[in-house]
């Protein structure tokens, strides 16, 4: 037990970002059935920003939170259904409701240096008898040693698994190795890793994490997820098969689901383009991507310049409103320059 | 000297495959100027299958071999221009002509177990005073120890640099490490690595190779290359910058060239799709891709099944004609099955 790698699919949660939270019930049902049939262990299904995320600030989801979770639960025969919970966005009431609807896994997510805010929510997950996970986002933003200190807090609250989360796809393979190996040495919990592909290292980083001994790994069909997407499930499975890493997923089924079902649903290609590469390079939060693109267009400035500024401001998740200010400042600078030139 | 990593761009050679060898002189000129200006050290410009490749068997290039090389040479102010030479496809006469036109680098390419055939061509390159490279294709198809034996042959012929070439994008990071480290221990030549991205490991494998001490690395704008493409230059540079690896390339310039110039030129997206993933998974040569797709359509069979069969037959490059036979056999099997079902 605990030896077999657990695959936590995020197609229906992180993937929500890439479809502006607009999956329909029919799409959720179809994707859940395919993922479940392919042997995925956990299917996370929530608004991209977690429970309570459907709002004017984070964007409304097409379906209600209840319908998203219920549809996933109804269509998953073998896989457990999970939910994401960002304290401050979602509440313990949201969690109790999700549990009521049949969710069995909860991932309580905080910025990598703010594990303290997860205490009540992790304890609530444990009290509900859920598979309770601590999820340390933007793990590149602090040292491996500090990250471990934060993880220990989550461990003390009762988290059974703790994740190194590379939200911006900014970790190199060495960065992953140092963080996971430290967790492995000093935590008694299980360990997980969540990749993004901004630097084209999503699958490679996941493999490094597996080699360093993680118990769980995240992936999504065709990489469906914020920014440049996550580790693509079908690519990760292909590499794991070639390396003889044991897991429960059928390669051909996820290849077909990615190609025939997931890709046609995409409203924009999930890929590494100039902007998402910049996200990984600067280490800015993936959820800034669409906002930066939009603000760049609106104010006639380069979205790259916005991201560089945001990175310098040491932004964390949830500060998307800074972007407008930055875009306005950049536009003003441009105007001033133009004025001088004239 | 020899400490700074040399970037060998293959946008105009491996990238030829992805555009069916149809780059125009204008496109070659523009890409050469951008690559040269970005600081790339070597620009390889040849038909995808090397000197003499423009033929009914490998596909005719839009421009003549002379025009391809001449255009690159004329537009490269600082970078050296290189050519690829597969003995049997190209000849020493082709090489002498390329040298005459201004090519300064030659890479003599053989299947990983057939270094013997490179002797005369490597010696010709050395005699011409060219930067002469041995290029061991499909390096996943033999053990690290055998690959070293083949490399030693090339070393004995006078090759100054020898490459581990992952033609099918089938090497894992451990596979790269074992091969490069063995080369590093036992060869007195410089060492290079050429990646393909079929398993999503193109950039990661290149980084592993750099960490194991290679002197040269291949990449291309937006990954432009056969199959799932090569390591994307702009992604590789971003990761190298983050890791403090020293090189001569300007990140923003290659990001812009990839996004604004290379991607709009692509006739099909260079990406990991079901078929190119299968190429990496089965380890079949990338040049089989378009042929398998075409034969699959023509005979109404799954191109994946063609690739699996081809892999079982232990095919090497240049056996694209097997594909038709396999497709016909599969179609026949399908008919028989259908007959039985009826």
XYZ file of C-alpha atoms in Angstrom:
684
model
C 0.000 0.000 0.000
C 1.198 3.478 -0.796
C 3.761 2.015 -3.183
C 1.706 2.457 -6.329
C 1.884 5.991 -7.664
C -1.450 7.825 -7.381
C -2.453 9.936 -10.373
C -4.497 13.002 -9.484
C -6.089 14.341 -12.633
C -6.727 18.098 -12.816
C -8.375 18.314 -16.253
C -11.640 19.412 -14.635
C -10.120 21.847 -12.138
C -6.886 23.436 -13.371
C -8.299 22.865 -16.859
C -11.205 25.109 -15.857
C -8.823 28.084 -16.142
C -8.054 27.275 -19.776
C -11.754 27.229 -20.652
C -12.610 30.263 -18.485
C -14.534 27.895 -16.159
C -17.088 27.189 -18.907
C -17.181 23.357 -18.981
C -20.775 22.210 -19.405
C -22.303 19.363 -17.392
C -22.156 17.202 -20.527
C -18.444 17.920 -20.939
C -17.747 17.250 -17.266
C -19.662 13.978 -17.507
C -17.820 12.852 -20.636
C -14.367 13.753 -19.356
C -15.052 12.119 -15.996
C -16.177 8.884 -17.658
C -13.088 8.788 -19.881
C -10.692 9.578 -17.050
C -12.360 7.081 -14.753
C -12.305 4.393 -17.406
C -8.623 5.063 -18.111
C -7.721 4.228 -14.515
C -6.972 7.664 -13.058
C -7.105 7.470 -9.236
C -8.426 10.912 -8.299
C -10.435 13.320 -10.444
C -10.393 16.873 -9.156
C -13.468 18.831 -10.254
C -13.946 22.388 -9.062
C -13.850 25.937 -10.364
C -10.249 26.701 -11.331
C -9.811 28.763 -8.182
C -11.462 26.122 -6.031
C -14.626 25.977 -3.979
C -16.431 29.309 -3.928
C -14.351 30.465 -6.895
C -17.320 31.166 -9.142
C -17.553 34.899 -8.602
C -17.134 38.238 -10.264
C -13.498 38.330 -9.116
C -12.417 34.909 -10.439
C -14.983 34.498 -13.183
C -18.291 32.701 -12.993
C -18.342 29.036 -13.939
C -20.922 27.879 -16.451
C -22.303 25.298 -14.059
C -22.883 25.699 -10.354
C -20.382 24.311 -7.884
C -22.884 21.665 -6.853
C -23.482 20.586 -10.434
C -19.765 20.358 -11.180
C -19.074 18.131 -8.196
C -22.277 16.102 -8.517
C -21.677 15.414 -12.205
C -18.151 14.206 -11.521
C -19.274 12.033 -8.609
C -22.097 10.482 -10.630
C -19.793 9.569 -13.490
C -16.788 8.268 -11.569
C -17.166 4.549 -10.936
C -13.745 3.869 -9.494
C -11.905 7.152 -9.150
C -12.345 9.342 -6.089
C -13.552 12.858 -6.771
C -11.511 15.675 -5.265
C -12.007 19.370 -4.704
C -9.628 22.286 -4.320
C -10.096 24.761 -1.494
C -8.282 28.069 -1.160
C -9.011 29.426 2.325
C -10.405 32.894 1.811
C -11.985 31.974 -1.507
C -13.815 28.913 -0.199
C -15.062 28.207 3.309
C -15.575 25.212 5.556
C -19.258 25.378 4.652
C -18.320 24.932 1.000
C -16.207 21.952 1.993
C -18.967 20.340 4.033
C -21.284 20.756 1.086
C -18.745 19.223 -1.324
C -18.302 16.288 1.028
C -22.066 15.896 1.217
C -22.149 15.746 -2.577
C -19.653 12.884 -2.578
C -16.210 14.499 -2.827
C -13.702 12.325 -1.000
C -10.468 14.279 -1.436
C -9.767 17.878 -0.489
C -6.676 19.855 -1.343
C -6.255 22.901 0.847
C -4.168 25.384 -1.106
C -2.202 28.347 0.184
C 0.630 30.492 -1.088
C 3.890 28.738 -0.248
C 4.659 31.036 2.689
C 1.140 31.158 4.139
C 0.441 27.646 5.346
C -0.958 29.091 8.581
C -4.215 30.000 6.898
C -4.860 26.331 6.094
C -5.201 25.131 9.679
C -8.954 25.227 10.098
C -9.641 23.924 6.630
C -7.230 21.008 6.884
C -8.691 20.123 10.262
C -12.182 20.301 8.775
C -11.166 17.942 5.981
C -9.755 15.465 8.478
C -12.841 15.774 10.680
C -15.036 14.973 7.673
C -12.986 11.842 7.095
C -11.703 13.125 3.753
C -8.383 12.346 2.113
C -6.842 15.684 3.116
C -3.994 17.291 1.239
C -1.935 20.436 1.826
C -1.127 22.232 -1.425
C 1.761 24.729 -1.319
C 1.348 26.943 -4.374
C 4.083 28.981 -6.081
C 6.706 26.765 -4.457
C 9.469 28.461 -6.452
C 8.939 31.647 -4.469
C 10.679 30.418 -1.333
C 13.710 28.295 -0.461
C 13.420 24.520 -0.059
C 14.107 24.976 3.663
C 11.337 27.533 4.142
C 8.975 25.444 2.085
C 9.641 22.515 4.406
C 8.827 24.702 7.423
C 5.489 25.584 5.843
C 4.850 21.939 5.001
C 5.497 21.005 8.626
C 2.731 23.362 9.668
C 0.343 21.552 7.339
C 1.568 18.246 8.712
C 0.844 19.467 12.248
C -2.717 20.368 11.212
C -3.257 16.783 10.095
C -2.673 16.867 6.319
C -2.052 13.345 5.090
C -0.318 14.392 1.882
C 1.581 17.597 1.144
C 2.273 18.926 -2.332
C 5.063 20.922 -3.883
C 3.032 23.000 -6.353
C 4.803 24.630 -9.288
C 1.948 27.026 -10.075
C 3.902 29.149 -12.534
C 5.881 26.341 -14.143
C 9.019 28.087 -12.903
C 10.881 25.253 -11.175
C 13.856 23.625 -12.858
C 14.520 19.932 -12.344
C 17.119 20.691 -9.685
C 14.603 22.941 -7.919
C 12.089 20.080 -7.833
C 14.696 17.605 -6.633
C 15.814 19.790 -3.740
C 12.276 20.473 -2.554
C 10.896 16.951 -2.855
C 13.972 15.310 -1.340
C 13.778 17.602 1.677
C 10.081 16.764 2.125
C 10.919 13.080 1.796
C 13.567 13.291 4.507
C 11.641 15.352 7.013
C 7.917 14.738 6.589
C 5.976 11.718 7.732
C 3.116 12.514 5.359
C 2.772 11.383 1.786
C 4.146 13.794 -0.795
C 2.813 15.063 -4.105
C 3.955 17.236 -6.998
C 1.931 19.453 -9.332
C 3.651 20.723 -12.487
C 3.038 23.419 -15.031
C 4.699 23.345 -18.415
C 5.765 26.966 -18.935
C 9.462 26.098 -19.217
C 8.677 22.856 -21.088
C 9.643 20.880 -17.982
C 6.201 19.687 -16.850
C 6.698 16.007 -17.621
C 10.418 16.049 -16.779
C 9.833 17.688 -13.398
C 7.116 15.148 -12.634
C 9.518 12.318 -13.434
C 12.172 13.854 -11.181
C 9.574 14.125 -8.405
C 8.615 10.472 -8.888
C 12.267 9.447 -8.793
C 12.651 11.411 -5.556
C 9.783 9.383 -4.111
C 6.518 11.318 -4.360
C 3.355 9.320 -3.776
C 1.079 11.417 -5.959
C 1.442 13.292 -9.179
C -0.898 15.669 -10.993
C -1.564 15.677 -14.715
C -4.329 16.555 -17.158
C -5.482 15.461 -20.602
C -3.422 17.280 -23.253
C -2.032 19.381 -20.410
C -5.373 21.221 -20.059
C -4.675 23.827 -17.393
C -3.734 27.407 -16.647
C -0.948 29.143 -18.557
C 1.089 26.664 -20.581
C -0.916 23.887 -18.977
C -0.006 21.045 -16.640
C 1.998 17.905 -17.288
C 0.044 16.218 -20.083
C -1.319 12.959 -18.714
C -0.800 10.970 -21.904
C 2.814 12.165 -22.214
C 3.578 11.462 -18.580
C 2.080 7.967 -18.838
C 4.125 7.246 -21.981
C 7.343 8.198 -20.197
C 6.399 6.284 -17.044
C 5.674 3.187 -19.127
C 9.019 3.441 -20.855
C 10.740 3.771 -17.478
C 8.802 0.942 -15.853
C 7.134 3.195 -13.274
C 4.050 1.475 -11.900
C 0.656 3.227 -12.105
C -2.979 2.470 -12.967
C -3.549 4.427 -16.175
C -4.097 2.993 -19.668
C -1.883 4.843 -22.173
C -4.021 4.385 -25.272
C -7.193 5.458 -23.489
C -5.689 8.729 -22.292
C -4.063 9.340 -25.684
C -7.450 8.956 -27.338
C -9.272 11.041 -24.744
C -6.697 13.828 -25.127
C -6.798 13.839 -28.914
C -10.441 13.065 -29.678
C -12.238 14.727 -26.786
C -10.067 17.179 -24.887
C -8.363 19.014 -27.746
C -11.610 19.691 -29.648
C -13.044 21.216 -26.444
C -10.190 23.700 -26.054
C -11.145 27.291 -26.741
C -7.476 28.267 -27.065
C -4.547 25.911 -27.586
C -2.881 25.056 -24.281
C 0.742 25.463 -25.266
C 3.992 27.228 -24.574
C 3.823 30.524 -26.372
C 5.802 33.663 -25.764
C 3.554 34.793 -22.973
C 3.285 31.547 -21.056
C 7.041 31.041 -21.429
C 7.445 34.469 -19.862
C 5.233 33.374 -16.958
C 7.586 30.493 -16.255
C 10.633 32.637 -16.791
C 9.492 35.417 -14.473
C 7.749 33.054 -12.066
C 4.492 34.951 -12.071
C 1.246 33.173 -11.215
C -0.457 31.484 -14.192
C -3.803 33.062 -13.481
C -2.246 36.405 -14.464
C -2.000 35.243 -18.076
C -5.422 36.084 -19.470
C -5.553 39.294 -17.441
C -2.179 40.427 -18.779
C -3.195 39.654 -22.354
C -6.419 41.568 -21.945
C -4.808 44.554 -20.218
C -1.995 44.573 -22.793
C -4.493 44.836 -25.610
C -6.621 47.409 -23.839
C -3.752 49.740 -23.005
C -1.616 49.029 -26.062
C 1.384 47.674 -24.156
C 3.369 44.423 -24.371
C 1.920 41.786 -22.038
C 5.532 40.632 -21.411
C 6.401 43.975 -19.930
C 3.395 43.706 -17.631
C 4.558 40.312 -16.390
C 8.127 41.481 -15.757
C 6.796 44.385 -13.673
C 4.399 42.151 -11.789
C 7.269 39.763 -10.992
C 9.341 42.658 -9.690
C 6.430 43.593 -7.423
C 6.626 40.084 -5.945
C 2.983 39.419 -6.688
C 1.253 36.309 -5.398
C -2.043 34.800 -6.571
C -5.156 36.922 -6.232
C -3.510 40.209 -7.146
C -4.767 40.265 -10.700
C -6.039 43.782 -10.140
C -2.446 45.035 -9.976
C -2.232 44.255 -13.666
C -4.461 47.107 -14.710
C -2.368 49.538 -12.713
C 0.833 48.208 -14.252
C -0.653 48.347 -17.751
C -1.743 51.926 -17.175
C 1.704 52.913 -15.909
C 3.378 51.296 -18.900
C 0.989 53.019 -21.287
C 1.747 56.338 -19.602
C 5.514 55.749 -19.934
C 4.962 54.996 -23.599
C 2.977 58.190 -24.109
C 5.630 60.242 -22.344
C 8.325 58.674 -24.532
C 6.262 59.372 -27.615
C 5.769 62.962 -26.463
C 9.501 63.447 -26.094
C 10.142 61.916 -29.494
C 7.670 64.310 -31.097
C 38.055 27.881 -24.865
C 35.443 25.203 -25.306
C 33.905 26.239 -21.998
C 31.085 28.299 -23.484
C 28.216 26.150 -24.696
C 27.831 26.192 -28.478
C 24.269 26.403 -29.799
C 23.764 24.635 -33.119
C 20.471 25.769 -34.581
C 18.585 23.295 -36.789
C 15.578 25.451 -37.753
C 16.713 25.435 -41.372
C 17.651 21.752 -41.564
C 15.587 19.559 -39.217
C 12.891 22.210 -39.606
C 12.916 21.428 -43.342
C 11.083 18.179 -42.522
C 8.224 20.056 -40.868
C 7.733 22.226 -43.943
C 8.270 19.359 -46.398
C 11.559 21.005 -47.453
C 9.658 23.982 -48.907
C 11.416 26.964 -47.285
C 11.827 29.716 -49.858
C 15.052 31.688 -50.261
C 13.318 34.659 -48.657
C 12.354 32.577 -45.624
C 15.857 31.120 -45.348
C 17.321 34.618 -45.523
C 14.977 36.010 -42.893
C 15.433 33.128 -40.461
C 19.207 33.196 -40.908
C 19.348 36.915 -40.171
C 17.218 36.539 -37.039
C 19.179 33.540 -35.751
C 22.495 35.195 -36.505
C 21.425 38.399 -34.807
C 20.222 36.474 -31.739
C 23.715 35.064 -31.184
C 23.314 31.457 -32.302
C 26.784 29.970 -32.982
C 26.070 27.554 -35.841
C 23.181 27.625 -38.314
C 22.640 24.330 -40.087
C 20.963 24.777 -43.469
C 20.371 21.757 -45.678
C 17.534 19.587 -46.958
C 16.069 17.736 -43.959
C 17.834 14.564 -45.036
C 21.079 16.393 -45.667
C 23.182 17.072 -48.736
C 21.770 15.352 -51.804
C 18.476 14.851 -49.979
C 16.377 16.699 -52.527
C 15.103 13.710 -54.496
C 12.033 11.723 -55.327
C 12.707 9.427 -52.353
C 13.101 12.112 -49.669
C 11.083 14.875 -51.275
C 12.342 17.714 -53.422
C 13.246 20.938 -51.671
C 11.763 24.173 -53.008
C 15.184 25.703 -53.468
C 18.290 24.009 -54.805
C 20.936 22.790 -52.383
C 23.268 25.515 -53.591
C 20.677 28.228 -53.037
C 19.866 26.982 -49.528
C 23.508 27.031 -48.444
C 24.403 30.202 -50.296
C 21.443 32.096 -48.845
C 22.365 31.065 -45.308
C 26.029 31.933 -45.819
C 25.181 35.333 -47.278
C 22.936 36.232 -44.361
C 25.018 34.946 -41.447
C 27.377 37.671 -40.260
C 28.730 35.944 -37.166
C 27.348 32.410 -37.080
C 29.042 29.592 -38.965
C 26.852 27.791 -41.471
C 26.697 24.013 -41.186
C 25.479 21.180 -43.380
C 24.275 17.685 -42.648
C 25.617 14.765 -44.633
C 24.218 11.237 -44.565
C 26.682 8.998 -46.384
C 24.690 7.234 -49.071
C 22.328 10.148 -49.497
C 25.060 12.757 -49.966
C 28.548 12.320 -51.335
C 31.995 13.833 -50.844
C 31.363 15.848 -54.009
C 28.302 17.371 -52.351
C 30.434 18.212 -49.340
C 33.191 19.812 -51.391
C 30.561 21.910 -53.113
C 28.992 22.964 -49.792
C 32.411 23.927 -48.494
C 33.038 25.915 -51.650
C 29.780 27.768 -51.036
C 30.956 28.757 -47.563
C 29.722 26.035 -45.209
C 32.186 25.696 -42.337
C 30.646 22.878 -40.304
C 29.736 19.381 -41.458
C 27.843 16.807 -39.455
C 28.287 13.307 -40.831
C 25.247 11.308 -39.765
C 24.833 7.552 -39.560
C 22.509 5.160 -37.814
C 23.850 4.596 -34.288
C 25.286 1.179 -35.142
C 26.743 2.083 -38.521
C 29.527 4.553 -37.794
C 31.775 2.646 -40.216
C 30.104 4.261 -43.205
C 31.165 7.703 -41.994
C 34.914 7.164 -42.354
C 35.504 8.665 -45.786
C 33.103 11.548 -45.220
C 34.548 12.500 -41.846
C 38.051 12.370 -43.310
C 36.885 14.534 -46.210
C 35.482 17.104 -43.792
C 38.751 17.210 -41.868
C 40.764 17.444 -45.090
C 38.652 20.423 -46.170
C 39.463 22.087 -42.851
C 35.835 22.015 -41.751
C 34.527 21.792 -38.197
C 33.733 18.065 -38.511
C 31.106 16.343 -36.396
C 29.998 12.709 -36.082
C 26.234 12.427 -35.635
C 24.947 9.112 -34.221
C 21.252 8.989 -35.053
C 18.579 6.923 -33.273
C 20.881 6.639 -30.243
C 18.121 4.946 -28.226
C 18.398 1.891 -30.439
C 21.604 0.600 -28.895
C 23.169 0.403 -25.435
C 25.331 3.241 -24.084
C 28.347 0.908 -24.303
C 27.736 0.040 -27.962
C 27.079 3.673 -28.759
C 30.467 4.540 -27.264
C 32.132 1.918 -29.456
C 30.577 3.514 -32.520
C 31.607 6.957 -31.310
C 35.187 5.733 -30.938
C 35.176 4.790 -34.602
C 34.168 8.326 -35.520
C 36.845 9.664 -33.186
C 39.429 7.504 -34.956
C 38.333 8.944 -38.333
C 39.093 12.420 -37.013
C 35.687 13.770 -35.908
C 36.234 16.717 -33.577
C 32.797 16.546 -31.980
C 30.501 13.526 -31.610
C 26.766 13.748 -31.013
C 24.264 11.608 -29.192
C 21.254 12.089 -31.476
C 17.776 11.329 -30.150
C 16.162 11.204 -33.593
C 12.859 9.758 -32.406
C 12.625 11.678 -29.149
C 12.677 8.336 -27.382
C 15.396 8.834 -24.776
C 14.481 9.415 -21.148
C 16.635 11.695 -19.005
C 18.418 8.690 -17.509
C 19.092 7.392 -21.023
C 20.694 10.710 -21.958
C 22.731 10.833 -18.767
C 24.158 7.353 -19.245
C 25.130 7.974 -22.862
C 26.626 11.422 -22.448
C 28.514 10.548 -19.273
C 30.094 7.537 -20.979
C 31.138 9.723 -23.922
C 32.541 12.284 -21.485
C 34.637 9.654 -19.717
C 36.006 7.871 -22.745
C 36.187 10.277 -25.687
C 38.765 12.985 -26.237
C 36.496 14.796 -28.718
C 33.912 17.405 -27.909
C 30.407 16.075 -27.341
C 27.005 17.202 -28.520
C 23.353 16.313 -28.000
C 20.396 16.628 -30.372
C 16.897 16.268 -28.887
C 13.421 15.638 -30.204
C 10.390 16.433 -28.126
C 8.140 13.415 -28.726
C 8.049 12.453 -25.048
C 7.980 16.117 -23.972
C 11.571 15.785 -22.768
C 13.377 17.798 -25.458
C 14.402 20.710 -23.249
C 14.860 18.557 -20.126
C 17.092 16.082 -21.949
C 19.157 18.946 -23.332
C 19.621 20.336 -19.831
C 20.687 16.900 -18.562
C 23.182 16.675 -21.428
C 24.550 20.124 -20.555
C 24.857 19.147 -16.908
C 26.754 16.024 -17.989
C 29.165 18.259 -19.848
C 28.274 18.434 -23.549
C 29.977 21.191 -25.527
C 27.216 21.643 -28.103
C 23.468 21.495 -28.063
C 20.924 21.583 -30.883
C 17.697 23.557 -30.852
C 15.335 25.294 -33.255
C 12.904 28.188 -33.193
C 9.569 27.046 -31.754
C 10.977 23.505 -31.940
C 10.638 23.534 -35.764
C 11.696 20.015 -36.751
C 10.603 16.509 -37.667
C 7.911 14.746 -35.657
C 7.157 16.575 -32.419
C 10.030 18.905 -33.216
C 13.352 19.595 -31.538
C 14.127 21.341 -28.275
C 12.613 24.786 -28.775
C 15.454 27.295 -28.754
C 13.558 29.993 -26.850
C 12.452 27.526 -24.158
C 15.931 26.067 -23.792
C 17.452 29.551 -23.506
C 14.885 30.534 -20.858
C 15.776 27.489 -18.757
C 19.512 27.984 -19.269
C 19.197 31.603 -18.166
C 17.316 30.611 -15.043
C 20.009 28.043 -14.259
C 22.900 30.385 -14.977
C 24.228 28.305 -17.869
C 26.471 30.450 -20.047
C 25.705 30.796 -23.791
C 25.570 33.473 -26.492
C 21.868 33.697 -27.329
C 19.507 36.603 -26.570
C 16.289 35.282 -25.029
C 13.921 38.026 -26.174
C 15.208 37.902 -29.743
C 14.606 34.174 -30.083
C 11.230 34.437 -28.348
C 10.191 37.075 -30.873
C 11.626 35.195 -33.847
C 9.788 32.043 -32.776
C 6.461 33.757 -32.215
C 6.414 36.395 -34.944
C 8.289 34.696 -37.770
C 8.649 30.946 -37.270
C 5.144 30.039 -36.104
C 3.381 31.889 -38.931
C 5.572 29.990 -41.429
C 4.554 26.575 -40.087
C 2.309 24.590 -42.402
C 1.298 22.278 -39.556
C 1.754 22.922 -35.842
C 4.951 21.306 -34.580
C 3.635 19.740 -31.396
C 3.175 16.563 -29.452
C 0.047 14.942 -30.767
C -1.052 11.344 -30.532
C 1.034 10.292 -33.490
C 4.287 12.042 -32.588
C 3.927 10.806 -29.013
C 3.646 7.307 -30.437
C 6.859 7.894 -32.382
C 8.691 8.659 -29.167
C 6.989 5.831 -27.340
C 7.786 3.221 -29.972
C 11.142 4.773 -30.855
C 10.472 4.843 -34.565
C 12.276 7.357 -36.759
C 10.578 10.760 -37.000
C 10.693 10.820 -40.775
C 8.127 7.983 -40.724
C 5.503 10.379 -39.387
C 4.125 11.998 -42.523
C 4.380 8.708 -44.414
C 2.427 6.841 -41.723
C -0.269 9.525 -41.643
C -0.609 9.411 -45.410
C -0.626 5.611 -45.622
C -3.082 5.412 -42.724
C -5.505 7.660 -44.537
C -5.038 5.934 -47.852
C -5.609 2.423 -46.524
C -8.091 3.323 -43.788
C -5.974 2.074 -40.893
C -4.771 3.690 -37.662
C -1.377 5.333 -38.168
C -0.520 4.238 -34.590
C -0.861 0.615 -35.572
C 1.486 1.214 -38.490
C 4.108 2.677 -36.165
C 3.867 -0.156 -33.662
C 4.408 -2.693 -36.468
C 7.290 -0.684 -37.904
C 8.925 -0.594 -34.460
C 8.552 -4.349 -34.158
C 10.302 -4.713 -37.510
C 13.247 -2.781 -36.014
C 13.157 -0.245 -38.797
C 15.884 2.366 -39.137
C 15.770 5.575 -41.174
C 15.323 5.321 -44.919
C 12.841 2.443 -44.808
C 9.790 4.585 -45.298
C 8.699 2.274 -48.103
C 7.984 -0.461 -45.535
C 5.101 1.681 -44.360
C 2.982 1.025 -47.416
C 3.418 -2.712 -46.996
C 2.484 -2.525 -43.338
C -0.545 -0.344 -44.093
C -1.676 -2.819 -46.742
C -1.265 -5.744 -44.355
C -3.227 -3.957 -41.648
C -5.973 -3.057 -44.101
C -6.140 -6.690 -45.189
C -6.391 -7.857 -41.557
C -9.186 -5.362 -41.035
C -11.052 -6.657 -44.093
C -10.696 -10.222 -42.952
C -11.989 -9.313 -39.490
C -14.889 -7.455 -41.043
C -15.629 -10.465 -43.227
C -15.721 -12.708 -40.187
C -17.942 -10.283 -38.319
C -20.406 -10.230 -41.220
